[in-house]
Short mmCIF file of C-alpha atoms in Angstrom, two decimals:
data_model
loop_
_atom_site.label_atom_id
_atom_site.label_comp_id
_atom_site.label_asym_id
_atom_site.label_seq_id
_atom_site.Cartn_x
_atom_site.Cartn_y
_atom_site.Cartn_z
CA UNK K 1141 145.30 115.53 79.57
CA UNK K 1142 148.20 117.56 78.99
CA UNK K 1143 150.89 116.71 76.52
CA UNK K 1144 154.32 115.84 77.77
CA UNK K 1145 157.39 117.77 76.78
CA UNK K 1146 160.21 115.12 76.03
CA UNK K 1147 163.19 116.30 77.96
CA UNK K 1148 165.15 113.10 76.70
CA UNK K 1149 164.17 113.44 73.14
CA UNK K 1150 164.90 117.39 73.00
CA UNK K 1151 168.41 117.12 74.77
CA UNK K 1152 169.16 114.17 72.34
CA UNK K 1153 167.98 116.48 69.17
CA UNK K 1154 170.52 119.28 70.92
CA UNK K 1155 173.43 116.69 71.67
CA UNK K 1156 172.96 115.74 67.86
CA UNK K 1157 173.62 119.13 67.14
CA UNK K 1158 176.93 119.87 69.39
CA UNK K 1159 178.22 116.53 67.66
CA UNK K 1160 177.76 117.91 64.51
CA UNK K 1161 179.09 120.77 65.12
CA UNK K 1162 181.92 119.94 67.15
CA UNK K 1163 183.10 117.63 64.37
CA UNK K 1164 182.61 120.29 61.51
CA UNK K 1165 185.12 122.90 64.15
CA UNK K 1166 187.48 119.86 63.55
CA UNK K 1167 187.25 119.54 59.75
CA UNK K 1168 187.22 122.73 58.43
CA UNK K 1169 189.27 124.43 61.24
CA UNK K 1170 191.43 121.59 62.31
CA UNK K 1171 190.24 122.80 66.20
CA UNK K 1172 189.41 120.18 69.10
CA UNK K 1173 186.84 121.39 71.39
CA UNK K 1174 188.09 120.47 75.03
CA UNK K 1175 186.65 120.27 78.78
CA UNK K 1176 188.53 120.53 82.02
CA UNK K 1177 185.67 118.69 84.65
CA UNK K 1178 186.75 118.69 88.70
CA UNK K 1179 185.43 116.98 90.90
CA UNK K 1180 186.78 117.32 95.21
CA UNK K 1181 185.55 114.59 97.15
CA UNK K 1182 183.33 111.40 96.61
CA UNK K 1183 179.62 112.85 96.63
CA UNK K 1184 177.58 109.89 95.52
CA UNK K 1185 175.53 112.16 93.41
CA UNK K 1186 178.09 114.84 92.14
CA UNK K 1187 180.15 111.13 90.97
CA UNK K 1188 177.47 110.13 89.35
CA UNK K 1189 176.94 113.62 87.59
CA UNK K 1190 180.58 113.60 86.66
CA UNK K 1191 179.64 110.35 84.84
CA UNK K 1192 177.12 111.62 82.68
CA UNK K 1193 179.31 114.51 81.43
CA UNK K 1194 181.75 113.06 80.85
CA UNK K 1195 179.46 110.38 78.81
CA UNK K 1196 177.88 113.22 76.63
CA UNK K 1197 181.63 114.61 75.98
CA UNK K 1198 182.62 111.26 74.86
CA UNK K 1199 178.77 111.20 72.40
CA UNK K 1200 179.51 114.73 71.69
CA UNK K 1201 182.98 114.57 70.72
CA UNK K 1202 184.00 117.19 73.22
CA UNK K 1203 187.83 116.05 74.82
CA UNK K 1204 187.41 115.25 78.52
CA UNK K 1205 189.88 116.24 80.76
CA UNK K 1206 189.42 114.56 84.05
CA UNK K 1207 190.57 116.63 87.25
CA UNK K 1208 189.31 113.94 90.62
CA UNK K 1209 190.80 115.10 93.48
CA UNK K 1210 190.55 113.48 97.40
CA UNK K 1211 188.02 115.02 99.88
CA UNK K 1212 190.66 116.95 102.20
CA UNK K 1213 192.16 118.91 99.05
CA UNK K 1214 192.83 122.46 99.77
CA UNK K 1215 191.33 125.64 98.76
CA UNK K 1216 194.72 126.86 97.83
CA UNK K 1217 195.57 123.77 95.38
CA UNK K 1218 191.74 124.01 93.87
CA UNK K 1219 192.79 127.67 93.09
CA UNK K 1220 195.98 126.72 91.58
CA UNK K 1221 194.78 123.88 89.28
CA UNK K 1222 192.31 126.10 87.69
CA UNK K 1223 194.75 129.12 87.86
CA UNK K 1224 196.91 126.01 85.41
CA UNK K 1225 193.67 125.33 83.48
CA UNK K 1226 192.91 129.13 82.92
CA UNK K 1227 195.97 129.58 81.47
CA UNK K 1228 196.33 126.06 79.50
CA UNK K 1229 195.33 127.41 75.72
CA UNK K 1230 194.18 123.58 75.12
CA UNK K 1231 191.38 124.12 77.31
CA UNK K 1232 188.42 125.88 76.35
CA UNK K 1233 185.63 125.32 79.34
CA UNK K 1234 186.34 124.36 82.93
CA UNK K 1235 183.96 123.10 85.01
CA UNK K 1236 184.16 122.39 88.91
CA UNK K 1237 181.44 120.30 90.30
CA UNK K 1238 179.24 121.36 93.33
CA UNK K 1239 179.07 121.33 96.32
CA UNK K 1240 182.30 120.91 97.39
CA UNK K 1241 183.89 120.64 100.87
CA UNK K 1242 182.69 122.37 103.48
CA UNK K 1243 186.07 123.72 103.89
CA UNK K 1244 186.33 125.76 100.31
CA UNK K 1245 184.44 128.73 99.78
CA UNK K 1246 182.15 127.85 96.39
CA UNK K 1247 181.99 131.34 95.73
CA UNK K 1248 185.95 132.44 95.62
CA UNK K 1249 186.21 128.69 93.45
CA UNK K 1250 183.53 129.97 90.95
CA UNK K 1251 185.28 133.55 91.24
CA UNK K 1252 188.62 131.81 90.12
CA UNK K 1253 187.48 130.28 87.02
CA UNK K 1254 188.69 132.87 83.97
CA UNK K 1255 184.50 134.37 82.53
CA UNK K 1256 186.19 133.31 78.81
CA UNK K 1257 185.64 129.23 79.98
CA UNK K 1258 183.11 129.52 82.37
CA UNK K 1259 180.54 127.29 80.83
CA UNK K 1260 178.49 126.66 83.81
CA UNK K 1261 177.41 130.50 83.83
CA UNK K 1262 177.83 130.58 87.15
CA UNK K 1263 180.76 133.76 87.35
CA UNK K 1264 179.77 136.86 88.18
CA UNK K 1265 180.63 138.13 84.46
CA UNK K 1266 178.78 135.84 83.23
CA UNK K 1267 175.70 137.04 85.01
CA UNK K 1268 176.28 140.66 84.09
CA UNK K 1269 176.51 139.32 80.27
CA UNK K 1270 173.03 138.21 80.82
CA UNK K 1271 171.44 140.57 82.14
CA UNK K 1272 172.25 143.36 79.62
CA UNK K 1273 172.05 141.41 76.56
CA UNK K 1274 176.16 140.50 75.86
CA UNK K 1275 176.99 137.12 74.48
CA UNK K 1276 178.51 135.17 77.21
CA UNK K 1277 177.70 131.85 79.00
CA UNK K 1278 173.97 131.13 80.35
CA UNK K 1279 173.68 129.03 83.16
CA UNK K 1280 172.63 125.44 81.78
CA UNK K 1281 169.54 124.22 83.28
CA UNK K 1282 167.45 127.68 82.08
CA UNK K 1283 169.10 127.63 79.20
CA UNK K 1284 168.00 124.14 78.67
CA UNK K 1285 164.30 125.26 79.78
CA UNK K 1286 164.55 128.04 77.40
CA UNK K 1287 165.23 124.66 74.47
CA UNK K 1288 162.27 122.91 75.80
CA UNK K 1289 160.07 125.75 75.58
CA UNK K 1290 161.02 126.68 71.84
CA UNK K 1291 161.11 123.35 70.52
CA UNK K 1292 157.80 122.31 72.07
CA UNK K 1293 156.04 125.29 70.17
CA UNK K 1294 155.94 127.36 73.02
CA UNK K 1295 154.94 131.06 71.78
CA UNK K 1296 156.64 133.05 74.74
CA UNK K 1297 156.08 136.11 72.77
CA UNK K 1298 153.55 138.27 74.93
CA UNK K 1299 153.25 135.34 77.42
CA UNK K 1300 152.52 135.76 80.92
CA UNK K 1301 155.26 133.99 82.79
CA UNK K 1302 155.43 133.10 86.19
CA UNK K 1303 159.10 131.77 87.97
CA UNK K 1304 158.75 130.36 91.38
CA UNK K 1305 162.45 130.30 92.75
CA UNK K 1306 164.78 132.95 92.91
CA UNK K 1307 167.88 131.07 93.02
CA UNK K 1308 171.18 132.52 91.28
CA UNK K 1309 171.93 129.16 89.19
CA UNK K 1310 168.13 128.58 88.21
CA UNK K 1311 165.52 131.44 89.45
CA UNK K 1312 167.24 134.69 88.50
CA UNK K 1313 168.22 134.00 85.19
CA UNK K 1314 165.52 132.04 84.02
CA UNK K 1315 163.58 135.48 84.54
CA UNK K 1316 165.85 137.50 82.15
CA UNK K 1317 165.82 134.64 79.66
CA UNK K 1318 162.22 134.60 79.81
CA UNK K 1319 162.48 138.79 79.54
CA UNK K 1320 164.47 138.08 76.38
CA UNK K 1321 161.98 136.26 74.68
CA UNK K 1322 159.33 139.06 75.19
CA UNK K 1323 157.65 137.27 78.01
CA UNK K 1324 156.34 139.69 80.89
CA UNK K 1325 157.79 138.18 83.83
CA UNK K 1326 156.98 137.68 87.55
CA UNK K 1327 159.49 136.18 89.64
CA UNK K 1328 157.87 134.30 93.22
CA UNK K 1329 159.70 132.97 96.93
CA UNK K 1330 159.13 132.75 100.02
CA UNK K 1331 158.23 135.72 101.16
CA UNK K 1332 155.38 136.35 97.93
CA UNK K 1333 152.22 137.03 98.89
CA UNK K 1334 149.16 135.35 96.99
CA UNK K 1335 151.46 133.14 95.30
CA UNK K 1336 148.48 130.67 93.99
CA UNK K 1337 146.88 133.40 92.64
CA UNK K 1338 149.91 134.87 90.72
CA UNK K 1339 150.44 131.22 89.48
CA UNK K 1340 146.75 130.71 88.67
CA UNK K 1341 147.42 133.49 86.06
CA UNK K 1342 150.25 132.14 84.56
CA UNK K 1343 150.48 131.14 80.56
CA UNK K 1344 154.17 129.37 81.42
CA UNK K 1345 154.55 128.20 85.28
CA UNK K 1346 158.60 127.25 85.83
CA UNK K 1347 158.48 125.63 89.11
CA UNK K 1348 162.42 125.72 91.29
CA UNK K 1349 161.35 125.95 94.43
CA UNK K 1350 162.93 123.41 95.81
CA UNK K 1351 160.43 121.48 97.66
CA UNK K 1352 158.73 118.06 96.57
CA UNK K 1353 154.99 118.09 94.73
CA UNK K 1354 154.74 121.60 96.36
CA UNK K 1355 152.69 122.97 93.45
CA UNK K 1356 149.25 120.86 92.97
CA UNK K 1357 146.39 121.51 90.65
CA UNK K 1358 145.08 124.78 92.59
CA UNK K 1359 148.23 126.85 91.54
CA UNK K 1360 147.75 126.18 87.67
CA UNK K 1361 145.23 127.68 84.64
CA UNK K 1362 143.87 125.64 82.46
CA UNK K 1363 145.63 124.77 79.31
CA UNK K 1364 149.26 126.18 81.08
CA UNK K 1365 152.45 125.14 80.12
CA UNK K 1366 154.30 123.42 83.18
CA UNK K 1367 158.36 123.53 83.29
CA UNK K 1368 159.45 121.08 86.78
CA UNK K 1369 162.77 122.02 87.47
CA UNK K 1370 163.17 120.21 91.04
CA UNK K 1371 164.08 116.70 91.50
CA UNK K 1372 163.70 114.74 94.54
CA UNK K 1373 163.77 111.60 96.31
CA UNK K 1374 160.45 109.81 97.66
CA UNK K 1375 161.08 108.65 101.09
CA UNK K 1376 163.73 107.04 100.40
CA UNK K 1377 162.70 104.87 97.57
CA UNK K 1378 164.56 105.13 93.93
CA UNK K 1379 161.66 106.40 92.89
CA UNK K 1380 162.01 110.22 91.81
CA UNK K 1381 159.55 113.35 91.63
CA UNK K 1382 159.61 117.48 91.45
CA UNK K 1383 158.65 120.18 92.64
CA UNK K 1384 155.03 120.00 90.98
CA UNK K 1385 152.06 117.27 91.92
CA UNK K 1386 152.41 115.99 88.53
CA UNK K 1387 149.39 113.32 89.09
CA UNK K 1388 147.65 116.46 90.04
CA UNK K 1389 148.71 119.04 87.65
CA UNK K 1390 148.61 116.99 84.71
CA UNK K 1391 145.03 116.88 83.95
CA UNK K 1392 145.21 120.71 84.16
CA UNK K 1393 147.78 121.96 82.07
CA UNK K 1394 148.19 122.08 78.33
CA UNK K 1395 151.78 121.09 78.04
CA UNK K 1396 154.07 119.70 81.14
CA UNK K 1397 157.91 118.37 82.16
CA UNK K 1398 157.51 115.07 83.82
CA UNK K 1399 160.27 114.51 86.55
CA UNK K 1400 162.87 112.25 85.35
CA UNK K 1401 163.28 113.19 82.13
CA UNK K 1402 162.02 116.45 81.59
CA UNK K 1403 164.52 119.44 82.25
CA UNK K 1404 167.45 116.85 84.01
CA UNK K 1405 168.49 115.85 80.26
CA UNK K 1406 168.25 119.38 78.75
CA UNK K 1407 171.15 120.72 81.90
CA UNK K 1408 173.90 118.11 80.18
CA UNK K 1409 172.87 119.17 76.75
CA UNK K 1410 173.31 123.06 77.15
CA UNK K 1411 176.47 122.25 79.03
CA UNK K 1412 178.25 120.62 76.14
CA UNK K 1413 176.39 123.50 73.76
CA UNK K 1414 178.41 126.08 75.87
CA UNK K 1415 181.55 124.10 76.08
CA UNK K 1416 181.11 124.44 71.82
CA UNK K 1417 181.08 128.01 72.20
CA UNK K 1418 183.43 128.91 74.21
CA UNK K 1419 185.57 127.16 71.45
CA UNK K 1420 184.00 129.59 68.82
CA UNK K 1421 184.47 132.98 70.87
CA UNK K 1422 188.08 131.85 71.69
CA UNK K 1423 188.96 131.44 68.30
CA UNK K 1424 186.91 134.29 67.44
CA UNK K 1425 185.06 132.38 64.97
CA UNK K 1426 181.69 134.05 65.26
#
């Protein structure tokens, strides 16, 4: 029976943090750590997202500036709000939530947004940061991955690690973070060949494939640690699962994320970490 790593409990450990540091930038250099959030539209889900930042700025003591603008705002005006908020000095992260409107281009929106308060990781700088080594902002959800790994005692040192997804917000850069911690890394998609046996072999298995219970008990080695990074909805119901069989997989592996509250929490928690230091580089504090 494999042991569960506590996404809730680690992002709340991680959130504890922020606070206290947040609140010591405050005392001992009288600076407030602020967050410019926009949402476009009324996207049941990205609302309800919005929520839950804003809820862990309000916990974490990070300002929330609230930016929620109607469904048939324009490109242009997107661009020239955070052309306002890359220039406001008060601001130190901005954060536009996705998707948006079919009739904006995600890509010139996430272009726009100045690399210096781009705490989603999601800019093209950003990226480049990454992959050679140069502090900047990781995107939050392998960042977060990267926490529950560590603080579950993890050793990633040497490990054979195996990413299924190639995305750019999840796939790709969980591969150089895993790089980074001296992992040897092998990143699967569609188009791999023998992908159960390349799993099969692997000491950490991060699943972001995108497709519900996709990876069952066949794909895993005994004694593996399991990182679920999809979340879906069963037929319908409220109830919630990922991209791994985790009635399945669970008798197999040594450690695993259950789906909710495995890697879901840990995404919030590395977002408010980053909004934190993009206060410190700004001020040039570290």
């Amino acid at each position: 029976m494999a042991e569960l790593i506590d996404g809730k409990k680690i992002s709340q450990d991680l959130k504890d943090e922020v606070k206290d540091k947040v609140a010591s930038l405050k005392e001992h250099h009288g600076i407030d750590v602020t967050l410019a959030v926009i949402l476009v539209g009324n996207d049941p889900a990205s609302t309800v997202y919005v929520g839950n930042k804003k809820k862990a700025c309000e916990y974490t003591g990070i300002i929330s500036k609230s930016y929620e603008l109607p469904e048939e705002t324009s490109e242009k005006e997107l661009l020239e709000l955070i052309d306002d908020l890359n220039r406001d000095k008060t601001v130190d992260g901005i954060l536009v939530q996705l998707p948006l409107p079919k009739h904006i281009d995600e890509d010139k929106i996430i272009r726009a947004i100045s690399p210096d308060k781009d705490v989603d990781g999601f800019h093209p700088e950003s990226v480049g940061r990454l992959s050679i080594g140069v502090r900047g902002f990781v995107s939050c959800t392998p960042a977060g991955v990267i926490e529950l790994l560590k603080r579950s005692g993890v050793n990633l040192d040497g490990a054979n690690a195996v990413v299924v997804g190639r995305s750019n917000i999840v796939g790709k850069p969980m591969g150089i973070l895993l790089l980074r911690e001296n992992a040897t890394v092998t990143i699967c998609h569609s188009h791999t060949k023998n992908l159960k046996e390349i799993c099969k072999n692997a000491d950490v298995l991060v699943v972001a494939i995108g497709q519900p219970k996709y990876i069952d008990a066949s794909y895993v080695k005994e004694g593996a640690t399991v990182i679920d990074v999809g979340i879906h909805r069963i037929d319908g119901t409220k109830k919630l699962c990922g991209d791994v069989d985790f009635e399945s997989v669970e008798p197999v592996a040594g450690k695993i994320t259950p789906v909710p509250g495995g890697v879901g929490p840990m995404t919030i928690a590395g977002l408010m970490n980053n909004c934190y230091q993009a206060a410190v580089m700004k001020h040039d504090l570290v």
